Coordinates of C-alpha atoms in Angstrom, one line a residue:
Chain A
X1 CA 0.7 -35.6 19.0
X2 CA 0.2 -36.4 15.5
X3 CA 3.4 -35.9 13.3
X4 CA 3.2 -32.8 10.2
X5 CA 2.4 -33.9 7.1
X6 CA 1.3 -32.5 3.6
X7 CA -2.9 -32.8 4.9
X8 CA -1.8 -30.5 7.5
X9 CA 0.2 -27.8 5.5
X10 CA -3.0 -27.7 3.5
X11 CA -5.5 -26.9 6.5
X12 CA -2.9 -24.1 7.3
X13 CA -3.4 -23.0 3.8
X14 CA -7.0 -23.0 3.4
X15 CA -7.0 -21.8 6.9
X16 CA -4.8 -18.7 6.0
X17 CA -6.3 -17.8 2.2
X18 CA -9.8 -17.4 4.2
X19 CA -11.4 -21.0 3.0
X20 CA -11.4 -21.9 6.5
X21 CA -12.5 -19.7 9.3
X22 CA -10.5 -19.5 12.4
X23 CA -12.2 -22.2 15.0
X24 CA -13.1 -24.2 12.1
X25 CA -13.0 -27.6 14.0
X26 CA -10.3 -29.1 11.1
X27 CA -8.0 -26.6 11.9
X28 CA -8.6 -26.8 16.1
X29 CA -7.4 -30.2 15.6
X30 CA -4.2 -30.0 14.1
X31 CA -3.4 -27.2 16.0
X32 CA -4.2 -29.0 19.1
X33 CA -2.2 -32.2 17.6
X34 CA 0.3 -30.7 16.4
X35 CA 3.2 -28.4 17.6
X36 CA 4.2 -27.5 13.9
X37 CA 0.9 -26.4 12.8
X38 CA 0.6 -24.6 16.0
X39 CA 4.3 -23.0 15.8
X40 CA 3.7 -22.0 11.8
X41 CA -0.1 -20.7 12.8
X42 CA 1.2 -18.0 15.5
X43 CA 4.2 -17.3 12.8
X44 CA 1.7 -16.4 10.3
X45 CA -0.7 -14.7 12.7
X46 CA 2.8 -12.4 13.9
X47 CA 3.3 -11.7 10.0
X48 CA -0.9 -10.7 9.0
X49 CA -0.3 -8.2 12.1
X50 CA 2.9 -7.0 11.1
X51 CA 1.3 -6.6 7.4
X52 CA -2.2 -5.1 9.0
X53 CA 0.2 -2.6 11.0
X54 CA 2.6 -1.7 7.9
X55 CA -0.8 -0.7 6.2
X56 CA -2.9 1.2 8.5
X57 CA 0.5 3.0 9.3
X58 CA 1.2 3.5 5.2
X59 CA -2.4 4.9 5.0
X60 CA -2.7 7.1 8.0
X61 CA 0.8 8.8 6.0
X62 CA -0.7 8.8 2.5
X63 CA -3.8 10.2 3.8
X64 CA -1.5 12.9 6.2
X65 CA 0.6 13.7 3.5
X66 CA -2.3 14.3 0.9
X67 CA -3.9 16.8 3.6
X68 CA -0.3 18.2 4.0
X69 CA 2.4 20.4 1.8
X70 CA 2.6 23.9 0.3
X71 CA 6.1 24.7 1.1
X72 CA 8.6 26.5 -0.7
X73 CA 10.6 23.5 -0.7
X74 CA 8.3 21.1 -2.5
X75 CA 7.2 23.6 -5.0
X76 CA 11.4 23.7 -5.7
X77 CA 10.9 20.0 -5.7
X78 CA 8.3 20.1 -8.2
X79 CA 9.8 22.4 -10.3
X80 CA 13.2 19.8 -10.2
X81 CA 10.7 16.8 -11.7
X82 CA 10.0 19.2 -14.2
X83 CA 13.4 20.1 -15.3
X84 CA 14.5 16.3 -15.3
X85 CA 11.7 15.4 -17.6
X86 CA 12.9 18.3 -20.1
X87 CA 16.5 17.5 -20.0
X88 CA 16.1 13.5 -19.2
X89 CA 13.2 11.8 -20.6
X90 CA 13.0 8.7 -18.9
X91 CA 12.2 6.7 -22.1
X92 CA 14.9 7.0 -23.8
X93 CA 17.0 5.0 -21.5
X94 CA 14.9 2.1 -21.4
X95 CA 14.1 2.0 -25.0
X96 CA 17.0 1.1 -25.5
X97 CA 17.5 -0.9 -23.3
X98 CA 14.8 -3.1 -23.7
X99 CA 14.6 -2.5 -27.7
X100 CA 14.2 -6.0 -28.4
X101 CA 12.2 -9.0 -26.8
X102 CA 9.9 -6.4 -24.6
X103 CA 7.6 -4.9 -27.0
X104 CA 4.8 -5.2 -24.4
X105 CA 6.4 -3.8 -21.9
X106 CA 7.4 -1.1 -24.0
X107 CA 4.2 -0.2 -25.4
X108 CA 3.1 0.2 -21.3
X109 CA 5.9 2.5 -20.6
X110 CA 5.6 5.0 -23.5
X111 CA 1.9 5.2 -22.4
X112 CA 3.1 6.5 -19.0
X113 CA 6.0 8.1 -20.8
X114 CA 3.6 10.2 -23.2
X115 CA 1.8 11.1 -19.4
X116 CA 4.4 12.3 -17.4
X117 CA 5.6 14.4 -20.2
X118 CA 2.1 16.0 -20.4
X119 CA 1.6 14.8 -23.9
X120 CA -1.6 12.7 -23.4
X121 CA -4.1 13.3 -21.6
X122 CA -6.2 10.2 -22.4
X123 CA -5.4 6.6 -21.9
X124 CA -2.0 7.6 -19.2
X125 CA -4.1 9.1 -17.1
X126 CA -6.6 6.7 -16.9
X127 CA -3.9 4.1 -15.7
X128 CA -2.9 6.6 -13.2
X129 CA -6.4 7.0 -11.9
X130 CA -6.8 11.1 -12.3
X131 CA -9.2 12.4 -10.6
X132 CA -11.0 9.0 -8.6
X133 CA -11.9 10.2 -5.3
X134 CA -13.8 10.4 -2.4
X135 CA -15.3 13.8 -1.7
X136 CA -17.2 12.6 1.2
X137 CA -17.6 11.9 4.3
X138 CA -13.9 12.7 4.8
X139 CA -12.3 13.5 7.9
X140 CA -14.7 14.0 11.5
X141 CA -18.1 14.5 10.6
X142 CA -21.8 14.7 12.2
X143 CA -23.0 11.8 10.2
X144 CA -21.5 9.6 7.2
X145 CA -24.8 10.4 5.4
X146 CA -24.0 10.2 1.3
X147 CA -21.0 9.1 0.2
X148 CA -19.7 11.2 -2.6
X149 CA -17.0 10.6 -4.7
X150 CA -15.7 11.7 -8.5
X151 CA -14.2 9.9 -11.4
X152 CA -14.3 9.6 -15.2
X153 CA -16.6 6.9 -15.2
X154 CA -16.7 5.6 -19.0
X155 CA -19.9 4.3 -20.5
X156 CA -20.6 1.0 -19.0
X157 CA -18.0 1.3 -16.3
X158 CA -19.1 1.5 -13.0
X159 CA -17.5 2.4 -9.3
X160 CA -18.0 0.0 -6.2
X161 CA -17.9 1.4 -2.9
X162 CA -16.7 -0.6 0.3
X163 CA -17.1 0.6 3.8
X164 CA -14.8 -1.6 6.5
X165 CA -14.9 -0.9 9.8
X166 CA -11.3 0.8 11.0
X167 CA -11.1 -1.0 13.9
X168 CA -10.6 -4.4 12.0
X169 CA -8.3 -3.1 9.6
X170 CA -8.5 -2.7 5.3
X171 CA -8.0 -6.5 5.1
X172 CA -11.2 -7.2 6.9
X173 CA -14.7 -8.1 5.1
X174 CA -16.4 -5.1 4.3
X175 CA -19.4 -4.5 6.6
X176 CA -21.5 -2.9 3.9
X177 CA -21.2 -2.5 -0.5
X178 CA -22.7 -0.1 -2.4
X179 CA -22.8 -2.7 -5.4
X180 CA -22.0 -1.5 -9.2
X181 CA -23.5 1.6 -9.7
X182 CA -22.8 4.5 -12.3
X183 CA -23.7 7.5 -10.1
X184 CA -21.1 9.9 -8.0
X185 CA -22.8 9.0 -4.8
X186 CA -24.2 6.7 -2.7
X187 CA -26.6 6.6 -0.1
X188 CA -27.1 3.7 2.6
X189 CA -30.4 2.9 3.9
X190 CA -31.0 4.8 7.5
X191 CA -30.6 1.2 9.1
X192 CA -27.5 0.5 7.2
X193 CA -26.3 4.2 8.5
X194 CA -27.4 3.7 11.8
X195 CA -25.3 0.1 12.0
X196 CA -22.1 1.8 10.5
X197 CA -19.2 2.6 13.1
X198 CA -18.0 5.5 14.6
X199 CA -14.7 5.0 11.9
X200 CA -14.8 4.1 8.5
X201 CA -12.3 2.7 5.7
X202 CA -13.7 3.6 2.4
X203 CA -12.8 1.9 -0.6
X204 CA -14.1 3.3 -4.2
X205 CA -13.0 1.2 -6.9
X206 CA -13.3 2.1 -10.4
X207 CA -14.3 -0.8 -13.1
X208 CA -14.3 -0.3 -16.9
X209 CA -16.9 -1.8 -19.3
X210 CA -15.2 -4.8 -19.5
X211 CA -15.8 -5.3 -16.1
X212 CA -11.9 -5.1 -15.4
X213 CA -11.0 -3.1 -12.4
X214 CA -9.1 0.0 -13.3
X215 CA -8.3 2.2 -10.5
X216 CA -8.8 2.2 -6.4
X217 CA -8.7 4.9 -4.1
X218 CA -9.3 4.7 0.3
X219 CA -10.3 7.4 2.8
X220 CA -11.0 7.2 6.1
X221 CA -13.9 9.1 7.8
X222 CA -15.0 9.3 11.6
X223 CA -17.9 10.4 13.7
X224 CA -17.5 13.4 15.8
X225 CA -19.5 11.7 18.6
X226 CA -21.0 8.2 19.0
Chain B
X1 CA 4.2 16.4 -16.8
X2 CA 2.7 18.8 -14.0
X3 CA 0.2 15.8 -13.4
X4 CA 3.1 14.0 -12.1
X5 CA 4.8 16.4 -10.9
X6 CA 1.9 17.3 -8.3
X7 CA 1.4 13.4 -7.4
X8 CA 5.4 13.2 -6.6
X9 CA 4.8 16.0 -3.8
X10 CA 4.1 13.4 -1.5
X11 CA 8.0 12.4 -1.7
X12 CA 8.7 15.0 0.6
X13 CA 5.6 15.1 2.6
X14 CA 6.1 11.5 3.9
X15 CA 10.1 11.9 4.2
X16 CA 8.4 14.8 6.8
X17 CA 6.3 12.9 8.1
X18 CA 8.9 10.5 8.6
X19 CA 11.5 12.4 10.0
X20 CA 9.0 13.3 12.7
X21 CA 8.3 10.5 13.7
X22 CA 12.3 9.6 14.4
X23 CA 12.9 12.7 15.9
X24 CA 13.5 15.3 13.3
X25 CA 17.3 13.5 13.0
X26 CA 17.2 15.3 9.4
X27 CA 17.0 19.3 9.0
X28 CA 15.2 20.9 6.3
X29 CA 17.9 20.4 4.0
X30 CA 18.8 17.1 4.4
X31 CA 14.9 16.2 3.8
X32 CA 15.2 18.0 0.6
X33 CA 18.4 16.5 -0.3
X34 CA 16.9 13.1 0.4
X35 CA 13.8 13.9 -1.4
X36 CA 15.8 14.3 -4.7
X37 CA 17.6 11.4 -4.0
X38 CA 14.3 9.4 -3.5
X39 CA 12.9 10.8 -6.8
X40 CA 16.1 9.4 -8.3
X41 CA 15.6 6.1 -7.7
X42 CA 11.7 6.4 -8.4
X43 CA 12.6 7.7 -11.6
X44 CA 14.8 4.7 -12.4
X45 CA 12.2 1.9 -11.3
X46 CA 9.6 4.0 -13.1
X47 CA 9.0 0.9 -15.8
X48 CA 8.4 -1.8 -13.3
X49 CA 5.4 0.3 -11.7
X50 CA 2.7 -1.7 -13.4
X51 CA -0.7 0.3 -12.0
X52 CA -1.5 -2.2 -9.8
X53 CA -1.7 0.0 -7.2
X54 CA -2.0 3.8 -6.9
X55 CA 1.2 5.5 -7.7
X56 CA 1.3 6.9 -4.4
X57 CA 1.5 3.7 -2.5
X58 CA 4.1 2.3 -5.1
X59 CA 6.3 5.2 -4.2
X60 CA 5.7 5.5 0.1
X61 CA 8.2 2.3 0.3
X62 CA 11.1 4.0 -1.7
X63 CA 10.6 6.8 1.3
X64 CA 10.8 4.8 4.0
X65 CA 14.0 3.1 2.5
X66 CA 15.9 6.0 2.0
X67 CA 14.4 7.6 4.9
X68 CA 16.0 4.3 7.1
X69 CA 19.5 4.4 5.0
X70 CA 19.8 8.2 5.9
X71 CA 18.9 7.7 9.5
X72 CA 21.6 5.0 9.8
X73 CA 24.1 7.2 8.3
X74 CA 23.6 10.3 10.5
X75 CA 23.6 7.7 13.7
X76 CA 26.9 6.5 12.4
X77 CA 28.2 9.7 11.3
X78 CA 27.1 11.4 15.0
X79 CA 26.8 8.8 17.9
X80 CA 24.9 11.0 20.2
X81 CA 22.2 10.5 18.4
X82 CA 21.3 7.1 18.8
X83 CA 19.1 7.7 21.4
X84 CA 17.2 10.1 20.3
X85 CA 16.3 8.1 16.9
X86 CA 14.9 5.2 19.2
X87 CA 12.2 7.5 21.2
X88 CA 9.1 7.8 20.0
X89 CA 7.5 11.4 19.1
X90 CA 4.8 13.2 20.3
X91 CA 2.8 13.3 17.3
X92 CA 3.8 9.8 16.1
X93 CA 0.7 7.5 15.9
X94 CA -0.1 4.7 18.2
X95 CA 2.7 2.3 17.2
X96 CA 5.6 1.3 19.6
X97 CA 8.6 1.9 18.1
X98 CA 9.5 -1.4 18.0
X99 CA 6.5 -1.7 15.1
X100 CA 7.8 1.0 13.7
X101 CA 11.0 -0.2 12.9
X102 CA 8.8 -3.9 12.0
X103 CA 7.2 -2.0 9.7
X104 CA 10.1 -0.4 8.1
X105 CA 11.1 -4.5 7.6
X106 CA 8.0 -5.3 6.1
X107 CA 8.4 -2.9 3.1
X108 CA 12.0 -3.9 2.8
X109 CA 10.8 -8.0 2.9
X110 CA 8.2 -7.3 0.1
X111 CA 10.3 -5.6 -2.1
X112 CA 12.9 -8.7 -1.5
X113 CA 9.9 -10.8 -2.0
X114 CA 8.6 -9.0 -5.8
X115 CA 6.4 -9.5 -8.0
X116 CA 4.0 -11.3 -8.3
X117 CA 3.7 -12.5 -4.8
X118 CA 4.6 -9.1 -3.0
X119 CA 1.9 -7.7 -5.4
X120 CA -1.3 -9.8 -4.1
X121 CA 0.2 -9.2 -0.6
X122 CA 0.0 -5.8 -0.6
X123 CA -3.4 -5.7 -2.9
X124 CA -4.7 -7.6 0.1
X125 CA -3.3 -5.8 3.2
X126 CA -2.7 -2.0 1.4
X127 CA -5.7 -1.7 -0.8
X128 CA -8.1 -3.8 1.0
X129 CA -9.1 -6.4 -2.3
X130 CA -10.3 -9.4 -1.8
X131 CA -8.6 -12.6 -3.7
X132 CA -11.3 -12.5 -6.1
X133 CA -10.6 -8.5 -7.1
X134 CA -6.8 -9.6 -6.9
X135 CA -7.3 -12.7 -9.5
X136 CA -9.5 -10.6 -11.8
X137 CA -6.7 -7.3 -11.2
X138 CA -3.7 -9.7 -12.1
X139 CA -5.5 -11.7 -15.0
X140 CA -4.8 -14.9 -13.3
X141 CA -7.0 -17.7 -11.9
X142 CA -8.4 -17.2 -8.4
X143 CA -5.7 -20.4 -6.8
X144 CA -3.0 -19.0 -8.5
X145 CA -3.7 -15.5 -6.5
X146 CA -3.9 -17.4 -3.4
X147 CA -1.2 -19.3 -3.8
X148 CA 0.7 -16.6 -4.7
X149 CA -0.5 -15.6 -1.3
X150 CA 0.5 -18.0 1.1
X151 CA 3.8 -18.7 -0.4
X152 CA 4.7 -14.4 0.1
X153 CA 3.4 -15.3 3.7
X154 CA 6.1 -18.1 4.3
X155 CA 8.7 -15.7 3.0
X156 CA 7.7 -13.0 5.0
X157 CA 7.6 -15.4 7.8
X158 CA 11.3 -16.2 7.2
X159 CA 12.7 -13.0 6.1
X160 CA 10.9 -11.2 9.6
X161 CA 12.0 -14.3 11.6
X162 CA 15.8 -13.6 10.7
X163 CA 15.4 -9.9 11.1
X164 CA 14.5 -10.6 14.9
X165 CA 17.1 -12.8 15.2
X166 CA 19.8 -10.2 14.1
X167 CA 18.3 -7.6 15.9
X168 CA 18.6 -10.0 19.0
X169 CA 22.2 -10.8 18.5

């Protein structure tokens, strides 16, 4: 047994930031030396599950919820949004609350201020990502085929499409990129197709000129038979 | 404002959803009530929501936190129902209900843990980035992101460690 130390809290951090891969022989050995390591390793393996499974869970409800709706009752509740924003606006509060000191702050909230209250339809919405999508594949399908997908792409700017296999979670390396492109779609090589699984996490990401990434959106597709 | 409007429909969808999953404890009302009341507090918080993520996934863990504090009301407010918030549904997803509940804690850990360490978790876990996208999306150095990282981990650790113990005593 060797006793824990500062060397080996660093193993266990390279180790868990992805700089070391699990059965890397450093970290075999303090986990093998050391009942510390080996205690704090399981604790953090417990908490990466516990994160994995909050998640999958959160987007199996986003992606529910989306498909979901068209009751009386949210149209009532969308109708109360409306009616607070014409008889509250919520900047008024916090301008003067923060009138001093948080300028920057400020400056970011009327942007999504101006938004909500419908006054803007220009830089607001692109922080809120309108309209980035994934068209297709979505749900069960025959064959992933082209993935399609919508967004106000600016000039220069440019999506990225990730495909992770489900079954390894959205924290898991994606299994195949689409790279930076400027089009609305995508379409593997048959190979590439052929090696995909039978379900997909798809990640489009939207990236402005600058390079900066702007926006994110997933869906999940599936293959009717495999 | 109808933009937002739209987008905040999922408020009730996932208090539904929810409910469903914990045995319809709420009636249509009460969902709608709640709902409000969840739009409330989103509404208040509304300047810390920095578009790091989508506003949909900023908003789900408000739901699930009002969603859990009106749960444990009714169950305190009507006994006999205890049991039936404990058994899992029929259309709930593969999780035990033990992870359920676990997963309820993990929402309510981040949001103790905050920015900017609760952010690159859930950039990581939620959205799927890697610590490179997560640097460049925070503006900060590629260590600082991973850092960031492993020190949310070791207060998850501790926070989820405590909540078993409770739930044990």
């Amino acid at each position: 047994m060797s006793p824990h130390d500062a060397a080996h809290d660093e193993v266990l951090f390279r180790a868990m930031v992805g700089d070391l891969l699990p059965g890397a022989p450093e970290l075999e050995r303090i986990l093998e030396s050391c009942s510390t390591c080996r205690s704090e390793w399981n604790d953090f393996q417990s908490v990466d599950r516990a994160l994995a499974g909050a998640g999958g869970e959160m987007s199996r409800d986003l992606e529910l919820a989306r498909q979901s709706g068209g009751t009386p009752a949210e149209e009532r509740f969308a109708a109360a949004i409306r009616a607070r924003a014409a008889a509250q606006p919520p900047s008024r509060a916090r301008r003067l609350a923060r009138a001093a000191g948080f300028l920057a702050a400020a400056a970011a909230l009327l942007l999504l201020v101006r938004h909500f209250l419908g006054g803007s339809s220009e830089a607001p919405l692109e922080l809120l990502g309108r309209g980035l999508a994934i068209v297709s594949p979505a749900g069960t399908v025959e064959r992933y085929g082209t993935f399609e997908f919508r967004g106000d792409l600016e000039q220069g700017g440019a999506f990225v499409l990730r495909i992770r296999d489900a079954a390894l979670g959205a924290a898991s390396e994606p299994i195949l990129s689409s790279g930076r492109i400027a089009a609305l779609s995508f379409t593997p090589a048959p190979d590439a197709e052929a090696r995909l699984p039978a379900h997909i996490l798809m990640q489009l990401d939207l990236y402005d000129a600058n390079g900066v990434l702007r926006d994110s959106r997933t869906s999940e597709a599936r293959l009717a038979r495999r | 404002m109808d933009v937002f409007a739209e987008r905040m429909k999922i408020i009730p969808r996932v208090l539904n959803l929810q409910n469903r999953r914990r045995g319809a404890l709420l009636d249509e009302q009460e969902i709608e009530d709640l709902a409000q009341d969840t739009m409330a507090l989103v509404w208040s918080k509304l300047d810390v929501f920095a578009g790091q993520s989508s506003l949909e996934s900023w908003v789900y863990p408000f739901c699930l936190n009002t969603m859990a504090n009106a749960v444990r009301k009714k169950v305190r407010r009507t006994p006999a129902l205890e049991l039936q918030a404990d058994e899992p549904q029929a259309d709930a997803p593969a999780a035990a209900a033990s992870d359920r509940l676990g997963y309820d804690e993990v929402h309510a850990a981040l949001a103790r843990l905050g920015p900017p360490r609760a952010d690159v978790i859930r950039l990581k876990y939620f959205d799927g980035l890697t610590f490179a996208e997560i640097a460049r999306r925070l503006s900060v150095p590629l260590d600082t992101a991973k850092t960031w990282y492993y020190r949310g981990l070791q207060f998850l650790k501790e926070q989820l460690q405590a909540g078993a113990r409770e739930v044990e005593a």
